[in-house]
Amino acid sequence: MRLYAIVAAGGFRRHATYRVATAAGVFTNTVFGFIMAYTYIALWDERPQLGGYDLSQALTYVWLGQALLMTCAMMGGGFEDELVERIRTGDVAVDLYRPADLQLWWLAGDLGRAAFHLLGRGIVPMAVGALAFDLAMPASPLTWLAFLVSVALGVVVSFAVRFLVALSAFWLMDGAGVIQMAWLCALFFSGMLLPLNLFPGLLGDVARALPWSSLLQIPADVFLGTCTGGELAGAFAFQAGWAAALLAAGRLLQAVATRRVVVQGG
């Protein structure tokens, strides 16, 4: 475990190196936060309590989305491009022969990346939003703790999806199209464009049942206090269940890919 802790710390330091890019990202998230916030204000003026949120909760949802956009890599920007390139060039064969698990190696690095983006690109936009608008901030430290747990589970779910997407390059050789499809699904079904509470009927039920709801909608519900008691336990179980299932699928696909590399190498 010490090895993976070092990899996670390295992932954090790696992304902390790009200070100008981080500052540009903070600026971009803040600007889009204001654009989305005023759009939501106009929408909620016409439809108060839309989706069960009052205006303060809706605005809080906007800024949470900006804080978690890169943390949960809803538009990519994680490890997947690098892993796809290593698969395409054949360098992944070296990774598979190392005395370290491929999935855990990339997971550790991605957790370090997510931790940096939560601190580096999440706190400032959220603070600016709290200064500019009346946000529904939790009063209880336990709510903040539950939110951080939910975000961590969301990051693992996000990683597991993107790991599967990256491994598809063993068969497709070019994962660009699959990566784009994955982040489009993440944007839509995470609730980044609109809260999933606003999705009507069957579409809303399906969207909330998909793994991408773990990236934003569920952490936002925890933050806003709409998940408490048994509902909070159910939300954690939902996220953990998807994380376990997707990680298991990734491990199975990794085993198949490893066998293929060994056979071709032999």
Coordinates of C-alpha atoms in Angstrom, one line a residue:
M1 CA 0.0 0.0 0.0
R2 CA 2.9 2.3 0.6
L3 CA 3.8 2.1 -3.1
Y4 CA 0.3 3.3 -4.1
A5 CA 0.4 6.1 -1.5
I6 CA 3.6 7.3 -3.1
V7 CA 1.9 7.2 -6.5
A8 CA -1.1 9.1 -5.2
A9 CA 1.2 11.8 -3.8
G10 CA 3.1 11.9 -7.1
G11 CA -0.2 12.4 -8.9
F12 CA -1.0 15.4 -6.6
R13 CA 2.4 16.9 -7.1
R14 CA 2.3 16.4 -10.8
H15 CA -0.9 18.4 -11.3
A16 CA 0.2 21.0 -8.7
T17 CA 3.2 21.8 -11.0
Y18 CA 0.9 23.4 -13.6
R19 CA 0.2 26.6 -11.7
V20 CA -0.8 28.8 -14.7
A21 CA -3.1 26.1 -16.0
T22 CA -4.7 25.8 -12.5
A23 CA -5.2 29.6 -12.3
A24 CA -6.8 29.6 -15.8
G25 CA -9.0 26.7 -14.7
V26 CA -10.1 28.5 -11.6
F27 CA -11.0 31.6 -13.7
T28 CA -12.9 29.5 -16.2
N29 CA -14.9 27.6 -13.6
T30 CA -15.7 30.9 -11.8
V31 CA -16.9 32.6 -15.0
F32 CA -19.0 29.6 -16.1
G33 CA -20.3 29.5 -12.5
F34 CA -21.7 33.0 -12.9
I35 CA -23.2 32.3 -16.3
M36 CA -24.9 29.2 -14.9
A37 CA -26.0 30.9 -11.7
Y38 CA -27.8 33.7 -13.6
T39 CA -29.4 31.2 -15.9
Y40 CA -30.7 29.3 -12.9
I41 CA -32.0 32.5 -11.3
A42 CA -34.0 33.3 -14.4
L43 CA -35.3 29.7 -14.5
W44 CA -36.2 29.6 -10.8
D45 CA -37.9 33.0 -11.0
E46 CA -40.3 31.4 -13.5
R47 CA -40.5 28.0 -11.7
P48 CA -39.9 28.3 -7.9
Q49 CA -39.1 25.0 -6.1
L50 CA -38.2 23.4 -9.5
G51 CA -37.0 19.9 -8.9
G52 CA -37.6 20.3 -5.2
Y53 CA -34.8 22.9 -4.8
D54 CA -35.4 26.5 -3.7
L55 CA -33.3 29.2 -5.4
S56 CA -30.5 29.0 -2.7
Q57 CA -30.2 25.3 -3.1
A58 CA -30.2 25.6 -6.9
L59 CA -27.4 28.1 -6.9
T60 CA -25.4 25.9 -4.5
Y61 CA -25.8 23.1 -6.9
V62 CA -24.4 25.3 -9.7
W63 CA -21.2 26.1 -7.7
L64 CA -20.8 22.5 -6.5
G65 CA -20.9 21.5 -10.2
Q66 CA -18.0 23.9 -10.9
A67 CA -16.1 22.6 -7.9
L68 CA -16.5 18.9 -8.9
L69 CA -16.2 19.3 -12.7
M70 CA -12.4 18.5 -12.7
T71 CA -12.4 16.6 -9.4
C72 CA -14.6 13.9 -10.9
A73 CA -13.2 14.4 -14.4
M74 CA -16.6 14.8 -16.0
M75 CA -15.0 16.2 -19.1
G76 CA -12.0 13.9 -19.0
G77 CA -8.6 15.3 -18.3
G78 CA -7.5 12.4 -16.1
F79 CA -5.2 9.5 -16.9
E80 CA -7.2 7.9 -19.7
D81 CA -5.5 9.8 -22.6
E82 CA -2.0 8.7 -21.3
L83 CA -3.1 5.1 -20.8
V84 CA -4.7 4.9 -24.3
E85 CA -1.4 6.2 -25.8
R86 CA 0.6 3.6 -23.9
I87 CA -1.7 0.9 -25.2
R88 CA -1.5 2.2 -28.7
T89 CA 2.3 2.4 -28.7
G90 CA 2.7 -0.9 -26.9
D91 CA 4.4 0.7 -23.9
V92 CA 1.7 -0.8 -21.7
A93 CA 3.5 -4.2 -21.9
V94 CA 6.1 -2.8 -19.6
D95 CA 3.4 -1.7 -17.2
L96 CA 1.8 -5.1 -17.2
Y97 CA 5.1 -6.8 -16.3
R98 CA 5.9 -4.5 -13.4
P99 CA 5.4 -5.8 -9.8
A100 CA 2.5 -3.5 -9.3
D101 CA -1.2 -3.8 -10.2
L102 CA -2.1 -1.8 -13.3
Q103 CA -5.5 -0.8 -12.1
L104 CA -4.4 0.2 -8.6
W105 CA -1.5 2.1 -10.0
W106 CA -3.7 4.3 -12.2
L107 CA -6.3 4.6 -9.4
A108 CA -3.8 5.9 -7.0
G109 CA -2.5 8.5 -9.4
D110 CA -6.1 9.5 -10.2
L111 CA -6.9 9.9 -6.5
G112 CA -4.0 12.3 -6.2
R113 CA -5.1 14.2 -9.3
A114 CA -8.7 14.5 -7.8
A115 CA -7.4 15.7 -4.4
F116 CA -5.4 18.4 -6.1
H117 CA -8.3 19.6 -8.3
L118 CA -10.7 19.6 -5.3
L119 CA -8.4 21.9 -3.4
G120 CA -6.8 23.8 -6.3
R121 CA -9.9 24.3 -8.6
G122 CA -12.8 23.6 -6.2
I123 CA -12.4 25.8 -3.2
V124 CA -11.9 29.2 -4.9
P125 CA -14.9 29.0 -7.3
M126 CA -17.1 27.8 -4.4
A127 CA -15.9 30.6 -2.1
V128 CA -16.5 33.2 -4.8
G129 CA -20.0 31.8 -5.3
A130 CA -20.7 32.0 -1.6
L131 CA -19.6 35.6 -1.5
A132 CA -21.7 36.6 -4.6
F133 CA -24.9 34.6 -3.8
D134 CA -26.9 33.3 -0.9
L135 CA -25.8 29.6 -0.9
A136 CA -27.2 26.8 1.2
M137 CA -24.0 25.9 3.1
P138 CA -24.2 23.0 5.6
A139 CA -24.0 24.0 9.2
S140 CA -23.1 20.5 10.6
P141 CA -19.5 19.2 10.3
L142 CA -21.0 15.7 9.8
T143 CA -22.6 16.9 6.6
W144 CA -19.3 18.2 5.3
L145 CA -17.7 14.8 6.2
A146 CA -20.5 12.9 4.5
F147 CA -20.1 15.1 1.4
L148 CA -16.3 14.4 1.3
V149 CA -17.0 10.6 1.5
S150 CA -19.6 10.9 -1.3
V151 CA -17.1 12.9 -3.4
A152 CA -14.4 10.2 -2.8
L153 CA -16.8 7.5 -3.9
G154 CA -17.8 9.5 -6.9
V155 CA -14.1 9.9 -7.9
V156 CA -13.6 6.1 -7.7
V157 CA -16.7 5.5 -9.9
S158 CA -15.4 8.1 -12.4
F159 CA -12.0 6.4 -12.4
A160 CA -13.6 2.9 -12.9
V161 CA -15.6 4.1 -15.9
R162 CA -12.6 5.8 -17.5
F163 CA -10.4 2.8 -16.9
L164 CA -12.8 0.6 -18.8
V165 CA -12.9 3.3 -21.6
A166 CA -9.1 3.4 -21.7
L167 CA -8.8 -0.4 -21.9
S168 CA -11.1 -0.5 -24.9
A169 CA -8.0 0.7 -26.8
F170 CA -6.6 -2.8 -26.7
W171 CA -9.3 -3.7 -29.3
L172 CA -10.0 -0.3 -30.9
M173 CA -6.4 1.0 -31.0
D174 CA -7.8 4.6 -30.9
G175 CA -9.8 5.4 -27.9
A176 CA -10.6 9.0 -28.8
G177 CA -14.1 8.4 -29.9
V178 CA -15.0 6.3 -26.9
I179 CA -13.4 8.9 -24.6
Q180 CA -15.6 11.6 -26.1
M181 CA -18.7 9.5 -25.8
A182 CA -17.8 8.8 -22.1
W183 CA -17.4 12.4 -21.2
L184 CA -20.6 13.4 -23.0
C185 CA -22.5 10.8 -21.0
A186 CA -20.8 12.0 -17.8
L187 CA -21.8 15.6 -18.5
F188 CA -25.5 14.7 -19.2
F189 CA -26.1 11.9 -16.7
S190 CA -24.1 13.3 -13.8
G191 CA -26.5 16.3 -13.6
M192 CA -23.8 18.8 -14.7
L193 CA -26.1 20.4 -17.3
L194 CA -29.3 20.2 -15.2
P195 CA -30.0 18.5 -11.9
L196 CA -31.3 15.0 -12.5
N197 CA -34.3 16.0 -10.3
L198 CA -35.6 18.0 -13.3
F199 CA -35.5 15.0 -15.7
P200 CA -39.1 13.8 -16.3
G201 CA -40.5 10.3 -15.7
L202 CA -38.6 7.3 -16.9
L203 CA -35.6 9.4 -18.1
G204 CA -35.1 10.7 -14.6
D205 CA -35.3 7.2 -13.1
V206 CA -32.8 5.8 -15.6
A207 CA -30.5 8.8 -15.2
R208 CA -30.4 8.4 -11.4
A209 CA -29.8 4.7 -11.7
L210 CA -26.7 5.1 -13.9
P211 CA -23.2 5.3 -12.4
W212 CA -22.7 8.9 -13.5
S213 CA -25.2 10.2 -11.0
S214 CA -22.5 9.4 -8.4
L215 CA -20.3 12.1 -9.8
L216 CA -22.4 15.2 -9.0
Q217 CA -26.1 14.6 -8.2
I218 CA -25.5 12.4 -5.2
P219 CA -22.7 14.5 -3.6
A220 CA -24.9 17.6 -4.2
D221 CA -27.9 15.9 -2.5
V222 CA -25.6 15.0 0.5
F223 CA -24.3 18.6 0.6
L224 CA -27.8 20.1 0.5
G225 CA -29.0 17.8 3.2
T226 CA -31.7 16.1 1.1
C227 CA -30.0 12.7 1.9
T228 CA -30.1 11.9 5.6
G229 CA -30.4 8.8 7.7
G230 CA -31.3 5.8 5.7
E231 CA -31.3 7.8 2.5
L232 CA -27.7 8.8 3.1
A233 CA -26.7 5.1 3.8
G234 CA -28.5 4.2 0.6
A235 CA -26.7 6.8 -1.4
F236 CA -23.3 5.6 -0.1
A237 CA -24.3 2.0 -0.9
F238 CA -25.3 3.0 -4.4
Q239 CA -22.0 4.7 -5.1
A240 CA -20.0 1.9 -3.5
G241 CA -21.9 -0.7 -5.4
W242 CA -21.3 0.9 -8.7
A243 CA -17.6 1.4 -7.8
A244 CA -17.2 -2.2 -6.9
A245 CA -19.0 -3.5 -10.0
L246 CA -17.1 -1.2 -12.4
L247 CA -13.7 -1.9 -10.7
A248 CA -14.4 -5.7 -11.0
A249 CA -15.3 -5.3 -14.7
G250 CA -12.1 -3.3 -15.2
R251 CA -10.1 -6.0 -13.5
L252 CA -11.7 -8.7 -15.7
L253 CA -11.0 -6.7 -18.8
Q254 CA -7.4 -6.1 -17.6
A255 CA -6.9 -9.8 -17.2
V256 CA -8.2 -10.5 -20.8
A257 CA -5.9 -7.7 -22.1
T258 CA -2.9 -9.0 -20.2
R259 CA -3.5 -12.5 -21.6
R260 CA -3.7 -11.0 -25.1
V261 CA -0.4 -9.1 -24.6
V262 CA 1.3 -12.3 -23.3
V263 CA 0.1 -14.4 -26.2
Q264 CA 1.2 -11.8 -28.8
G265 CA 4.5 -11.3 -27.0
G266 CA 5.1 -15.0 -27.0

